[in-house]
CSV table of C-alpha atoms in Angstrom, one decimal:
chain,number,residue,atom,x,y,z
C,19,UNK,CA,-0.8,-22.0,3.3
C,20,UNK,CA,-1.7,-21.3,-0.3
C,21,UNK,CA,-0.6,-17.7,0.0
C,22,UNK,CA,2.9,-18.7,1.0
C,23,UNK,CA,3.5,-20.4,-2.3
C,24,UNK,CA,5.3,-18.6,-5.1
C,25,UNK,CA,6.2,-14.9,-5.0
C,26,UNK,CA,6.6,-13.8,-1.4
C,27,UNK,CA,7.9,-10.2,-1.8
C,28,UNK,CA,4.7,-8.8,-3.1
C,29,UNK,CA,1.8,-8.0,-0.7
C,30,UNK,CA,-1.0,-10.5,-0.6
C,31,UNK,CA,-4.3,-10.1,1.1
C,32,UNK,CA,-6.7,-12.3,3.0
C,33,UNK,CA,-10.1,-10.7,3.1
C,34,UNK,CA,-12.7,-12.9,4.8
C,35,UNK,CA,-16.2,-12.8,6.1
C,36,UNK,CA,-16.0,-15.0,9.1
C,37,UNK,CA,-18.1,-16.6,11.8
C,38,UNK,CA,-14.9,-17.2,13.8
C,39,UNK,CA,-14.7,-21.0,13.3
C,40,UNK,CA,-11.5,-22.4,12.0
C,41,UNK,CA,-9.9,-25.8,11.5
C,42,UNK,CA,-6.5,-24.3,12.5
C,43,UNK,CA,-5.5,-23.4,16.0
C,44,UNK,CA,-5.0,-19.7,16.5
C,45,UNK,CA,-1.4,-20.2,17.6
C,46,UNK,CA,-0.5,-21.9,14.3
C,47,UNK,CA,-2.2,-19.1,12.4
C,48,UNK,CA,-0.2,-16.5,14.4
C,49,UNK,CA,3.0,-18.4,13.9
C,50,UNK,CA,2.5,-18.6,10.1
C,51,UNK,CA,1.6,-14.9,9.8
C,52,UNK,CA,4.6,-13.9,11.8
C,53,UNK,CA,7.0,-16.0,9.9
C,54,UNK,CA,9.2,-14.4,7.2
C,55,UNK,CA,7.0,-15.9,4.5
C,56,UNK,CA,3.9,-14.4,6.1
C,57,UNK,CA,5.2,-10.9,6.5
C,58,UNK,CA,3.7,-9.6,3.3
C,59,UNK,CA,0.3,-11.1,3.9
C,60,UNK,CA,-2.2,-8.5,5.1
C,61,UNK,CA,-5.4,-9.7,6.9
C,62,UNK,CA,-8.8,-8.1,6.9
C,63,UNK,CA,-11.6,-10.0,8.6
C,64,UNK,CA,-15.2,-9.0,8.7
C,65,UNK,CA,-17.1,-10.5,11.6
C,66,UNK,CA,-20.9,-10.6,11.9
C,67,UNK,CA,-22.5,-10.7,15.3
C,68,UNK,CA,-19.5,-12.5,16.7
C,69,UNK,CA,-19.1,-12.8,20.5
C,70,UNK,CA,-16.4,-10.3,21.7
C,71,UNK,CA,-14.3,-13.2,23.1
C,72,UNK,CA,-14.1,-14.9,19.7
C,73,UNK,CA,-13.3,-11.7,18.0
C,74,UNK,CA,-10.5,-11.1,20.4
C,75,UNK,CA,-9.0,-14.5,19.5
C,76,UNK,CA,-9.0,-13.5,15.9
C,77,UNK,CA,-7.4,-10.2,16.7
C,78,UNK,CA,-4.7,-11.8,18.8
C,79,UNK,CA,-3.9,-14.4,16.1
C,80,UNK,CA,-4.1,-12.2,13.0
C,81,UNK,CA,-3.7,-8.5,13.7
C,82,UNK,CA,0.0,-7.6,13.7
C,83,UNK,CA,-0.1,-3.9,13.0
C,84,UNK,CA,-2.4,-1.2,11.6
C,85,UNK,CA,-2.4,-2.8,8.1
C,86,UNK,CA,-4.3,-5.8,9.4
C,87,UNK,CA,-7.9,-5.5,10.9
C,88,UNK,CA,-10.9,-7.2,12.3
C,89,UNK,CA,-13.9,-5.2,11.2
C,90,UNK,CA,-17.0,-5.8,13.3
C,91,UNK,CA,-20.4,-5.8,11.4
C,92,UNK,CA,-23.0,-5.7,14.1
C,93,UNK,CA,-26.6,-4.8,13.2
C,94,UNK,CA,-27.7,-6.0,9.8
C,95,UNK,CA,-27.1,-5.3,6.2
C,96,UNK,CA,-26.2,-1.6,6.6
C,97,UNK,CA,-23.3,-2.5,9.0
C,98,UNK,CA,-22.1,-5.3,6.7
C,99,UNK,CA,-22.1,-2.9,3.7
C,100,UNK,CA,-20.1,-0.4,5.7
C,101,UNK,CA,-17.6,-3.1,6.7
C,102,UNK,CA,-17.1,-4.0,3.0
C,103,UNK,CA,-16.6,-0.3,2.3
C,104,UNK,CA,-14.0,-0.1,5.0
C,105,UNK,CA,-12.2,-3.1,3.4
C,106,UNK,CA,-12.3,-1.4,0.0
C,107,UNK,CA,-10.8,1.8,1.5
C,108,UNK,CA,-7.9,-0.3,3.0
C,109,UNK,CA,-7.2,-1.8,-0.4
C,110,UNK,CA,-6.7,1.4,-2.4
C,111,UNK,CA,-3.4,1.8,-4.1
C,112,UNK,CA,-2.7,5.3,-2.7
C,113,UNK,CA,-3.4,4.2,0.9
C,114,UNK,CA,-1.0,1.3,0.5
C,115,UNK,CA,1.7,3.6,-0.9
C,116,UNK,CA,1.1,6.1,1.9
C,117,UNK,CA,1.4,3.5,4.6
C,118,UNK,CA,4.5,1.9,3.0
C,119,UNK,CA,6.2,5.3,3.1
C,120,UNK,CA,4.9,6.4,6.6
C,121,UNK,CA,8.1,5.2,8.4
C,122,UNK,CA,10.5,6.8,5.9
C,123,UNK,CA,13.1,8.9,7.5
C,124,UNK,CA,14.2,12.3,6.0
C,125,UNK,CA,17.6,10.8,5.1
C,126,UNK,CA,15.9,7.9,3.2
C,127,UNK,CA,13.7,10.4,1.4
C,128,UNK,CA,16.7,12.5,0.5
C,129,UNK,CA,18.5,9.3,-0.7
C,130,UNK,CA,15.6,8.4,-3.0
C,131,UNK,CA,15.3,11.9,-4.3
C,132,UNK,CA,19.0,12.1,-5.1
C,133,UNK,CA,18.7,8.7,-6.8
C,134,UNK,CA,15.7,9.5,-9.0
C,135,UNK,CA,16.7,13.1,-9.6
C,136,UNK,CA,20.1,11.6,-10.6
C,137,UNK,CA,21.9,14.3,-8.6
C,138,UNK,CA,24.9,12.1,-8.1
C,139,UNK,CA,25.7,11.3,-11.7
C,140,UNK,CA,27.7,13.5,-14.1
C,141,UNK,CA,24.8,14.5,-16.3
C,142,UNK,CA,22.6,16.0,-13.6
C,143,UNK,CA,24.9,17.4,-10.9
C,144,UNK,CA,24.3,20.9,-12.4
C,145,UNK,CA,20.7,21.0,-11.3
C,146,UNK,CA,20.0,24.2,-9.6
C,147,UNK,CA,18.1,24.4,-6.3
C,148,UNK,CA,15.2,25.9,-8.1
C,149,UNK,CA,15.1,23.0,-10.6
C,150,UNK,CA,15.2,20.5,-7.7
C,151,UNK,CA,12.4,22.3,-5.9
C,152,UNK,CA,10.4,22.3,-9.1
C,153,UNK,CA,10.9,18.5,-9.5
C,154,UNK,CA,9.8,17.8,-5.9
C,155,UNK,CA,6.7,20.0,-6.3
C,156,UNK,CA,5.9,18.2,-9.6
C,157,UNK,CA,6.1,14.8,-7.9
C,158,UNK,CA,3.9,16.0,-5.0
C,159,UNK,CA,1.2,17.3,-7.4
C,160,UNK,CA,1.2,14.0,-9.3
C,161,UNK,CA,0.9,12.0,-6.1
C,162,UNK,CA,-2.0,14.2,-5.1
C,163,UNK,CA,-3.7,13.5,-8.4
C,164,UNK,CA,-3.3,9.8,-8.1
C,165,UNK,CA,-4.4,9.7,-4.5
C,166,UNK,CA,-7.6,11.5,-5.5
C,167,UNK,CA,-8.2,9.3,-8.5
C,168,UNK,CA,-10.9,6.6,-8.1
C,169,UNK,CA,-9.9,5.1,-11.4
C,170,UNK,CA,-6.3,4.6,-10.1
C,171,UNK,CA,-7.2,3.5,-6.6
C,172,UNK,CA,-10.1,1.1,-7.4
C,173,UNK,CA,-9.2,-0.1,-10.9
C,174,UNK,CA,-10.7,-3.5,-11.6
C,175,UNK,CA,-10.8,-3.6,-15.4
C,176,UNK,CA,-7.6,-2.1,-16.9
C,177,UNK,CA,-4.7,-4.5,-16.9
C,178,UNK,CA,-1.4,-2.9,-15.7
C,179,UNK,CA,-3.0,0.4,-15.1
C,180,UNK,CA,-0.6,1.4,-12.3
C,181,UNK,CA,2.5,0.6,-14.3
C,182,UNK,CA,1.1,2.3,-17.4
C,183,UNK,CA,0.2,5.4,-15.4
C,184,UNK,CA,3.7,5.4,-13.9
C,185,UNK,CA,5.3,5.1,-17.4
C,186,UNK,CA,3.2,8.1,-18.6
C,187,UNK,CA,4.3,10.1,-15.5
C,188,UNK,CA,7.9,9.3,-16.1
C,189,UNK,CA,7.6,10.4,-19.7
C,190,UNK,CA,6.1,13.7,-18.5
C,191,UNK,CA,9.0,14.1,-16.2
C,192,UNK,CA,11.5,13.6,-19.0
C,193,UNK,CA,9.7,16.3,-21.0
C,194,UNK,CA,9.5,18.6,-18.0
C,195,UNK,CA,13.2,18.2,-17.2
C,196,UNK,CA,14.1,19.1,-20.8
C,197,UNK,CA,12.1,22.3,-20.5
C,198,UNK,CA,13.8,23.5,-17.3
């Protein structure tokens, strides 16, 4: 219930190490997560030596799509460490961005490119096909750099690192566009 308070448009995460016991009934948890307020709450549970029947109850109540998960840690400290690594991989910025764009249609991608390349305003309608291709390749390279960056994906110490990185990239774009 605490996650439903305040801003609901930004993704929130429940990451839990659980023995499967809960004060709430699975049906009420499922109803809450499937409500409009619960749509941006992602759920990652690590279970330790939990009976498969109880693990299935958690899956049925909490896993709505591939962004949610129940990660089973059977077999001691090594499997628990691997489960936490799996959670960390699911929380990287680049993976979130990739998953969020996975269902994008070609027409949506074109609409966004036209919007951010400003092809429909008077100032930029003269962009040649070569300049457009250069711009898309530039963005693609930058996305690849960020996807491979541990600093970007697993930042824990730099406040506003993602928005600062984006501001720098946009400034680079402005310079690159002037040089074309």
